[in-house]
């Protein structure tokens, strides 16, 4: 189905908009790839001390995952776009964030984008996963640890309530990639050198 391919490519292109870089540029802040963890994501933008920039990054990176999935789920049926296509489009947006065509394929870790995708897949799946992230973040104050734990749980939430479907499979694939992208964070967590949520970074503006 050509529509599936077109929708997935479009989602990938939207996912390729790295809002950490775009928002920072628009607000006259340093490039997030130049300080802290070097990751173009909301957590690292927060290390600049600019909360608004971090919130905007979070919201737009999540929206770029949510929007293509929602559009296909809502309007895709007449074009033969069913659940499998919805799952593929979500993956497309997520992959765009990790390997953005507009930013020399140097993207982020996919946390906010995955959250948007999961919320559009299924609001209950999204909310359960978000709640998991929040609980770990509140107790341990590590954004990365919260993301890793939430990524492990997400496919199980989907399977427990709705059974094994293409949405659960997409959540599992995103989870594996997300955790793999957090390898430097895992090393820092084990070494006790991971920075806590909201800790500012020298060299950021
Ligand atoms: O948003 C990604 C987060 O889980 C980790 O980001 O900058 O601490 O590597 P960072």
Coordinates of N, CA and C and ligand atoms in Angstrom, one line a residue:
X1 N 0.8 -1.2 0.0 CA 0.0 0.0 0.0 C 0.9 1.3 0.0
X2 N 0.7 2.0 -1.1 CA 1.6 3.2 -1.2 C 1.2 4.3 -0.2
X3 N 0.0 4.3 0.3 CA -0.4 5.3 1.3 C 0.4 5.0 2.6
X4 N 0.6 3.7 3.0 CA 1.3 3.4 4.2 C 2.7 3.9 4.1
X5 N 3.3 3.7 2.9 CA 4.7 4.2 2.7 C 4.8 5.7 2.8
X6 N 3.8 6.4 2.1 CA 3.8 7.8 2.1 C 3.6 8.4 3.5
X7 N 2.7 7.8 4.3 CA 2.4 8.3 5.6 C 3.6 8.0 6.6
X8 N 4.3 6.9 6.4 CA 5.4 6.6 7.2 C 6.6 7.5 6.9
X9 N 6.8 7.8 5.7 CA 7.9 8.7 5.3 C 7.6 10.1 5.8
X10 N 6.3 10.6 5.6 CA 5.9 11.9 6.1 C 6.1 12.0 7.6
X11 N 5.8 10.9 8.4 CA 6.0 10.9 9.8 C 7.5 11.0 10.2
X12 N 8.3 10.3 9.4 CA 9.7 10.3 9.6 C 10.2 11.7 9.4
X13 N 9.7 12.4 8.4 CA 10.2 13.8 8.1 C 9.8 14.8 9.3
X14 N 8.5 14.6 9.7 CA 8.1 15.4 10.9 C 8.9 15.1 12.1
X15 N 9.2 13.8 12.3 CA 10.0 13.4 13.5 C 11.4 14.0 13.4
X16 N 11.9 14.2 12.2 CA 13.2 14.8 12.0 C 13.4 16.2 12.4
X17 N 12.3 16.9 12.8 CA 12.4 18.2 13.3 C 12.9 18.2 14.7
X18 N 14.1 18.5 14.9 CA 14.7 18.4 16.3 C 14.4 19.7 17.1
X19 N 13.3 19.6 17.9 CA 12.9 20.9 18.5 C 13.8 21.4 19.5
X20 N 14.6 20.6 20.1 CA 15.6 21.1 21.1 C 16.5 22.1 20.4
X21 N 16.9 21.8 19.2 CA 17.8 22.7 18.4 C 17.0 23.9 17.9
X22 N 15.8 23.6 17.4 CA 15.0 24.7 16.8 C 14.6 25.7 17.8
X23 N 14.1 25.2 18.9 CA 13.6 26.1 20.0 C 14.8 26.9 20.6
X24 N 15.9 26.2 20.8 CA 17.1 26.9 21.4 C 17.6 28.0 20.4
X25 N 17.6 27.7 19.1 CA 18.0 28.7 18.1 C 17.1 29.9 18.2
X26 N 15.8 29.6 18.2 CA 14.8 30.6 18.1 C 14.8 31.5 19.3
X27 N 15.2 31.0 20.5 CA 15.3 31.7 21.7 C 16.7 32.3 22.0
X28 N 17.6 32.1 21.1 CA 18.9 32.7 21.3 C 19.7 32.0 22.3
X29 N 19.5 30.7 22.5 CA 20.2 29.9 23.5 C 21.3 29.1 22.8
X30 N 22.3 28.6 23.6 CA 23.3 27.8 23.0 C 22.7 26.5 22.4
X31 N 23.4 25.9 21.5 CA 22.9 24.6 20.9 C 23.0 23.6 22.0
X32 N 21.9 22.8 22.2 CA 22.0 21.8 23.3 C 23.0 20.7 23.0
X33 N 23.5 20.6 21.8 CA 24.5 19.6 21.5 C 25.8 20.0 21.9
X34 N 25.9 21.2 22.5 CA 27.3 21.8 22.9 C 27.5 21.8 24.4
X35 N 26.5 21.3 25.2 CA 26.7 21.3 26.6 C 25.9 20.2 27.3
X36 N 26.2 20.0 28.6 CA 25.5 18.9 29.3 C 25.8 17.6 28.7
X37 N 24.7 16.8 28.5 CA 24.9 15.5 27.9 C 25.1 15.6 26.4
X38 N 24.9 16.8 25.8 CA 25.1 16.9 24.4 C 23.8 16.4 23.6
X39 N 22.8 16.0 24.4 CA 21.6 15.4 23.7 C 20.6 16.5 23.4
X40 N 20.2 16.5 22.1 CA 19.1 17.4 21.7 C 17.7 16.9 22.2
X41 N 17.5 17.2 23.5 CA 16.2 16.8 24.1 C 15.8 17.7 25.2
X42 N 14.6 17.6 25.7 CA 14.1 18.6 26.7 C 14.9 18.5 28.0
X43 N 15.3 17.3 28.4 CA 16.1 17.2 29.7 C 17.4 18.0 29.6
X44 N 18.0 17.9 28.5 CA 19.3 18.6 28.3 C 19.1 20.1 28.2
X45 N 18.0 20.5 27.5 CA 17.7 22.0 27.3 C 17.4 22.5 28.7
X46 N 16.8 21.7 29.6 CA 16.5 22.2 31.0 C 17.9 22.5 31.7
X47 N 18.9 21.9 31.3 CA 20.2 22.1 32.0 C 20.8 23.5 31.6
X48 N 20.1 24.2 30.6 CA 20.5 25.6 30.3 C 20.0 26.5 31.4
X49 N 19.0 26.0 32.1 CA 18.3 26.8 33.1 C 17.1 27.5 32.6
X50 N 16.9 27.3 31.3 CA 15.7 28.0 30.7 C 14.5 27.0 30.7
X51 N 13.6 27.2 31.6 CA 12.5 26.2 31.8 C 11.6 26.3 30.6
X52 N 11.3 27.5 30.1 CA 10.3 27.6 29.0 C 10.9 26.9 27.8
X53 N 12.2 27.1 27.5 CA 12.7 26.4 26.3 C 12.6 24.9 26.5
X54 N 12.8 24.4 27.7 CA 12.7 22.9 27.9 C 11.3 22.4 27.8
X55 N 10.3 23.2 28.3 CA 8.9 22.8 28.1 C 8.5 22.9 26.7
X56 N 8.9 23.9 25.9 CA 8.5 24.0 24.5 C 9.1 22.8 23.7
X57 N 10.4 22.5 24.1 CA 11.0 21.3 23.4 C 10.2 20.0 23.7
X58 N 9.9 19.9 25.0 CA 9.1 18.7 25.4 C 7.8 18.6 24.6
X59 N 7.0 19.7 24.6 CA 5.7 19.7 24.0 C 5.8 19.5 22.5
X60 N 6.7 20.2 21.8 CA 6.8 20.0 20.3 C 7.4 18.7 19.9
X61 N 8.3 18.2 20.7 CA 8.9 16.8 20.4 C 7.8 15.8 20.6
X62 N 6.9 16.0 21.6 CA 5.8 15.0 21.8 C 4.8 15.2 20.7
X63 N 4.5 16.4 20.4 CA 3.4 16.7 19.3 C 3.8 16.1 18.0
X64 N 5.1 16.1 17.7 CA 5.5 15.6 16.4 C 5.4 14.1 16.3
X65 N 5.3 13.4 17.5 CA 5.0 12.0 17.5 C 3.5 11.8 17.5
X66 N 2.8 12.6 18.3 CA 1.4 12.5 18.4 C 0.6 12.7 17.1
X67 N 0.9 13.8 16.5 CA 0.1 14.3 15.3 C 0.0 13.3 14.2
X68 N 1.2 12.8 13.6 CA 1.0 11.9 12.5 C 0.2 10.6 12.8
X69 N 0.4 10.1 14.0 CA -0.3 8.9 14.5 C -1.8 9.2 14.6
X70 N -2.1 10.3 15.2 CA -3.5 10.7 15.4 C -4.2 10.9 14.0
X71 N -3.5 11.6 13.1 CA -4.1 11.8 11.8 C -4.4 10.5 11.0
X72 N -3.4 9.6 11.1 CA -3.6 8.3 10.4 C -4.7 7.5 11.0
X73 N -4.7 7.5 12.4 CA -5.8 6.7 13.1 C -7.1 7.3 12.8
X74 N -7.2 8.6 12.7 CA -8.5 9.3 12.6 C -9.0 9.3 11.1
X75 N -8.1 9.5 10.2 CA -8.5 9.7 8.8 C -8.0 8.7 7.8
X76 N -7.3 7.7 8.3 CA -6.6 6.8 7.4 C -7.4 5.6 6.9
X77 N -8.5 5.3 7.5 CA -9.3 4.1 7.1 C -9.7 4.1 5.7
X78 N -10.3 5.1 5.1 CA -10.7 5.1 3.7 C -9.5 4.8 2.8
X79 N -8.3 5.0 3.2 CA -7.1 4.8 2.4 C -6.4 3.4 2.7
X80 N -7.1 2.6 3.5 CA -6.6 1.3 3.8 C -5.6 1.3 4.9
X81 N -5.5 2.4 5.7 CA -4.5 2.5 6.8 C -5.2 2.0 8.1
X82 N -4.8 0.8 8.4 CA -5.4 0.2 9.7 C -4.4 0.3 10.8
X83 N -4.5 -0.6 11.7 CA -3.7 -0.6 12.9 C -2.2 -0.8 12.6
X84 N -1.9 -1.6 11.7 CA -0.5 -1.8 11.3 C 0.2 -0.5 10.8
X85 N -0.6 0.2 10.0 CA -0.1 1.5 9.5 C 0.1 2.5 10.6
X86 N -0.9 2.5 11.5 CA -0.7 3.4 12.7 C 0.6 3.1 13.4
X87 N 0.9 1.8 13.6 CA 2.1 1.4 14.3 C 3.3 1.9 13.6
X88 N 3.3 1.7 12.2 CA 4.4 2.0 11.4 C 4.7 3.6 11.4
X89 N 3.6 4.3 11.3 CA 3.7 5.8 11.3 C 4.3 6.3 12.7
X90 N 3.9 5.7 13.8 CA 4.5 6.0 15.1 C 6.0 5.7 15.1
X91 N 6.3 4.6 14.5 CA 7.8 4.2 14.5 C 8.5 5.2 13.6
X92 N 7.9 5.6 12.5 CA 8.5 6.6 11.6 C 8.9 7.9 12.3
X93 N 7.9 8.4 13.0 CA 8.2 9.7 13.7 C 9.3 9.5 14.7
X94 N 9.2 8.4 15.5 CA 10.3 8.1 16.5 C 11.6 8.0 15.8
X95 N 11.7 7.2 14.7 CA 13.0 7.1 14.1 C 13.5 8.4 13.5
X96 N 12.6 9.3 13.1 CA 13.0 10.6 12.7 C 13.7 11.4 13.8
X97 N 13.2 11.3 15.0 CA 13.8 12.0 16.1 C 15.2 11.4 16.4
X98 N 15.3 10.1 16.3 CA 16.6 9.5 16.6 C 17.7 9.8 15.5
X99 N 17.2 9.7 14.3 CA 18.1 9.9 13.1 C 17.5 10.9 12.2
X100 N 17.5 12.2 12.6 CA 16.8 13.2 11.8 C 17.6 13.6 10.5
X101 N 16.8 13.5 9.4 CA 17.4 13.7 8.1 C 17.9 15.2 8.0
X102 N 17.3 16.1 8.7 CA 17.6 17.5 8.7 C 18.8 17.9 9.5
X103 N 19.3 17.0 10.4 CA 20.3 17.3 11.4 C 21.4 16.3 11.3
X104 N 21.8 15.9 10.1 CA 22.9 15.0 9.8 C 22.7 13.7 10.6
X105 N 21.5 13.3 10.8 CA 21.1 12.0 11.4 C 21.6 12.0 12.9
X106 N 21.9 13.2 13.5 CA 22.3 13.2 14.9 C 21.1 13.7 15.7
X107 N 20.3 12.7 16.2 CA 19.1 13.1 16.9 C 19.2 12.8 18.4
X108 N 18.0 12.7 19.0 CA 17.9 12.5 20.4 C 17.7 11.1 20.8
X109 N 17.1 11.0 22.0 CA 16.9 9.6 22.6 C 15.5 9.2 22.5
X110 N 14.6 10.1 22.1 CA 13.2 9.7 21.7 C 12.2 9.6 22.8
X111 N 12.5 10.2 24.0 CA 11.6 10.0 25.1 C 10.3 10.8 24.9
X112 N 10.4 12.1 24.6 CA 9.2 12.9 24.4 C 8.4 12.4 23.2
X113 N 9.1 12.1 22.1 CA 8.4 11.7 20.9 C 7.7 10.4 21.1
X114 N 8.3 9.4 21.8 CA 7.7 8.2 22.1 C 6.4 8.4 23.0
X115 N 6.5 9.4 23.9 CA 5.3 9.7 24.8 C 4.2 10.1 23.9
X116 N 4.5 11.0 22.9 CA 3.5 11.5 22.0 C 2.9 10.4 21.2
X117 N 3.7 9.5 20.7 CA 3.3 8.4 19.9 C 2.4 7.5 20.7
X118 N 2.8 7.1 21.9 CA 2.0 6.2 22.7 C 0.7 6.8 23.1
X119 N 0.7 8.1 23.4 CA -0.6 8.8 23.7 C -1.6 8.7 22.5
X120 N -1.0 8.8 21.3 CA -1.9 8.8 20.1 C -2.3 7.3 19.8
X121 N -1.4 6.4 20.0 CA -1.7 5.0 19.9 C -3.0 4.7 20.7
X122 N -2.9 5.1 21.9 CA -3.9 4.7 22.9 C -3.7 5.5 24.1
X123 N -4.7 6.4 24.4 CA -4.5 7.4 25.5 C -4.2 6.6 26.9
X124 N -4.8 5.5 27.1 CA -4.5 4.8 28.4 C -3.1 4.2 28.4
X125 N -2.7 3.7 27.3 CA -1.3 3.3 27.2 C -0.3 4.4 27.5
X126 N -0.6 5.6 26.9 CA 0.2 6.8 27.0 C 0.2 7.3 28.5
X127 N -1.0 7.3 29.1 CA -1.1 7.8 30.4 C -0.4 6.9 31.4
X128 N -0.6 5.6 31.3 CA 0.1 4.6 32.2 C 1.6 4.8 32.1
X129 N 2.1 4.9 30.8 CA 3.5 5.0 30.6 C 4.0 6.4 31.2
X130 N 3.3 7.4 31.0 CA 3.7 8.7 31.6 C 3.7 8.7 33.1
X131 N 2.7 8.1 33.7 CA 2.6 8.0 35.1 C 3.8 7.2 35.6
X132 N 4.3 6.2 34.9 CA 5.4 5.4 35.3 C 6.7 6.3 35.3
X133 N 6.8 7.1 34.2 CA 7.9 8.1 34.1 C 7.9 9.0 35.3
X134 N 6.7 9.6 35.6 CA 6.6 10.6 36.7 C 7.0 10.0 38.0
X135 N 6.5 8.8 38.3 CA 6.8 8.1 39.6 C 8.3 8.0 39.8
X136 N 8.9 7.4 38.8 CA 10.4 7.2 38.9 C 11.1 8.5 39.0
X137 N 10.7 9.5 38.2 CA 11.4 10.8 38.2 C 11.2 11.5 39.5
X138 N 10.0 11.4 40.1 CA 9.8 12.0 41.4 C 10.7 11.4 42.5
X139 N 10.7 10.0 42.5 CA 11.5 9.4 43.6 C 13.0 9.4 43.4
X140 N 13.4 9.3 42.1 CA 14.9 9.2 41.9 C 15.5 10.4 41.3
X141 N 14.7 11.3 40.7 CA 15.2 12.5 40.1 C 16.2 12.4 38.9
X142 N 16.1 11.2 38.3 CA 16.9 11.0 37.1 C 15.9 10.9 35.9
X143 N 16.0 11.8 34.9 CA 15.1 11.7 33.8 C 15.4 10.5 33.0
X144 N 16.7 10.1 32.8 CA 17.0 8.9 32.0 C 16.5 7.6 32.6
X145 N 16.6 7.5 34.0 CA 16.2 6.3 34.6 C 14.6 6.2 34.5
X146 N 13.9 7.3 34.6 CA 12.5 7.3 34.5 C 12.1 6.8 33.0
X147 N 12.9 7.3 32.0 CA 12.6 6.9 30.6 C 12.8 5.5 30.4
X148 N 13.9 5.0 31.0 CA 14.3 3.6 30.7 C 13.2 2.6 31.4
X149 N 12.8 3.0 32.6 CA 11.8 2.1 33.3 C 10.5 2.2 32.5
X150 N 10.1 3.4 32.1 CA 8.8 3.6 31.4 C 8.8 2.8 30.1
X151 N 10.0 2.8 29.4 CA 10.1 2.1 28.1 C 10.0 0.6 28.3
X152 N 10.4 0.1 29.4 CA 10.3 -1.3 29.7 C 8.8 -1.7 29.9
X153 N 8.1 -0.8 30.6 CA 6.7 -1.2 31.0 C 5.7 -1.0 29.8
X154 N 6.0 0.0 28.9 CA 5.0 0.4 27.9 C 4.5 -0.8 27.1
X155 N 5.3 -1.7 26.5 CA 4.7 -2.8 25.7 C 3.9 -3.7 26.6
X156 N 4.3 -3.9 27.9 CA 3.5 -4.8 28.7 C 2.1 -4.2 29.1
X157 N 2.1 -2.9 29.3 CA 0.8 -2.3 29.5 C -0.1 -2.6 28.3
X158 N 0.4 -2.4 27.1 CA -0.4 -2.6 25.9 C -0.9 -4.1 25.8
X159 N 0.1 -5.0 26.1 CA -0.2 -6.4 26.0 C -1.2 -6.9 27.1
X160 N -1.0 -6.4 28.3 CA -1.9 -6.8 29.4 C -3.3 -6.4 29.2
X161 N -3.5 -5.2 28.6 CA -4.9 -4.7 28.5 C -5.5 -5.1 27.1
X162 N -4.7 -5.0 26.1 CA -5.2 -5.2 24.7 C -4.7 -6.4 24.0
X163 N -3.8 -7.1 24.6 CA -3.2 -8.3 24.0 C -2.1 -7.9 23.1
X164 N -1.4 -8.9 22.5 CA -0.3 -8.7 21.6 C -0.8 -8.2 20.3
X165 N -0.5 -7.0 19.9 CA -0.9 -6.4 18.6 C 0.3 -5.6 18.0
X166 N 0.0 -5.0 16.9 CA 1.1 -4.3 16.2 C 1.5 -3.0 17.1
X167 N 0.6 -2.5 17.9 CA 0.9 -1.4 18.8 C 1.9 -1.8 19.8
X168 N 1.6 -3.0 20.4 CA 2.5 -3.5 21.4 C 3.9 -3.8 20.8
X169 N 3.9 -4.3 19.6 CA 5.2 -4.5 18.9 C 5.9 -3.2 18.7
X170 N 5.2 -2.2 18.2 CA 5.9 -0.9 18.0 C 6.4 -0.3 19.3
X171 N 5.6 -0.5 20.4 CA 6.1 0.1 21.7 C 7.3 -0.7 22.1
X172 N 7.4 -2.0 21.8 CA 8.6 -2.8 22.2 C 9.8 -2.3 21.4
X173 N 9.6 -2.1 20.1 CA 10.7 -1.7 19.2 C 11.2 -0.3 19.7
X174 N 10.3 0.6 20.0 CA 10.7 1.9 20.4 C 11.5 1.8 21.8
X175 N 11.0 0.9 22.6 CA 11.6 0.7 24.0 C 13.0 0.2 23.8
X176 N 13.2 -0.7 22.9 CA 14.6 -1.3 22.8 C 15.5 -0.2 22.3
X177 N 15.1 0.6 21.2 CA 15.9 1.6 20.7 C 16.2 2.7 21.7
X178 N 15.1 3.1 22.4 CA 15.3 4.1 23.4 C 16.3 3.7 24.5
X179 N 16.2 2.5 25.0 CA 17.2 2.1 26.0 C 18.6 2.0 25.5
X180 N 18.7 1.5 24.2 CA 20.0 1.5 23.6 C 20.6 2.9 23.5
X181 N 19.8 3.9 23.1 CA 20.3 5.3 23.1 C 20.6 5.8 24.4
X182 N 20.2 5.2 25.5 CA 20.5 5.6 26.8 C 21.8 5.0 27.4
X183 N 22.5 4.3 26.5 CA 23.7 3.6 27.0 C 24.7 4.5 27.8
X184 N 24.9 5.7 27.4 CA 25.8 6.6 28.2 C 25.2 6.9 29.5
X185 N 23.9 7.1 29.5 CA 23.2 7.4 30.8 C 23.3 6.2 31.8
X186 N 23.1 5.0 31.2 CA 23.2 3.8 32.0 C 24.5 3.7 32.7
X187 N 25.6 4.0 31.9 CA 26.9 3.9 32.4 C 27.1 5.0 33.6
X188 N 26.5 6.2 33.3 CA 26.6 7.2 34.4 C 25.8 6.9 35.6
X189 N 24.6 6.3 35.4 CA 23.8 5.9 36.5 C 24.5 4.9 37.4
X190 N 25.2 3.9 36.7 CA 25.9 2.8 37.5 C 27.1 3.4 38.2
X191 N 27.7 4.4 37.6 CA 28.9 5.1 38.2 C 28.5 6.1 39.2
X192 N 27.2 6.4 39.3 CA 26.8 7.4 40.2 C 27.1 8.9 39.8
X193 N 27.3 9.1 38.5 CA 27.6 10.4 38.0 C 26.6 11.0 37.1
X194 N 25.4 10.4 37.0 CA 24.3 10.9 36.2 C 23.8 12.2 36.9
X195 N 23.5 13.2 36.1 CA 23.0 14.5 36.7 C 21.5 14.3 37.0
X196 N 21.1 14.9 38.1 CA 19.7 14.9 38.5 C 18.9 15.8 37.7
X197 N 17.6 15.6 37.6 CA 16.7 16.4 36.8 C 16.8 17.9 37.3
X198 N 17.0 18.8 36.3 CA 17.0 20.2 36.6 C 18.3 20.7 37.1
X199 N 19.3 19.9 37.2 CA 20.7 20.4 37.6 C 21.2 21.1 36.4
X200 N 21.7 22.3 36.7 CA 22.2 23.1 35.5 C 23.6 22.7 35.1
X201 N 23.9 23.0 33.9 CA 25.2 22.6 33.3 C 26.0 23.8 33.0
X202 N 27.3 23.7 33.3 CA 28.2 24.8 33.0 C 28.3 24.9 31.5
X203 N 28.4 26.0 30.9 CA 28.6 26.1 29.5 C 27.3 26.3 28.7
X204 N 26.2 26.3 29.4 CA 24.9 26.5 28.8 C 24.5 27.9 28.9
X205 N 23.7 28.4 28.0 CA 23.1 29.7 28.2 C 21.6 29.6 28.1
Ligands
LIG1 O1 15.3 13.0 27.3 C1 16.3 12.0 27.4 C2 16.6 11.7 28.8 O2 16.0 10.5 29.2 C3 18.1 11.7 29.1 O3 18.6 12.9 28.5 O4 20.3 14.7 28.4 O5 20.2 13.3 30.4 O6 21.0 12.3 28.3 P1 20.1 13.3 28.9

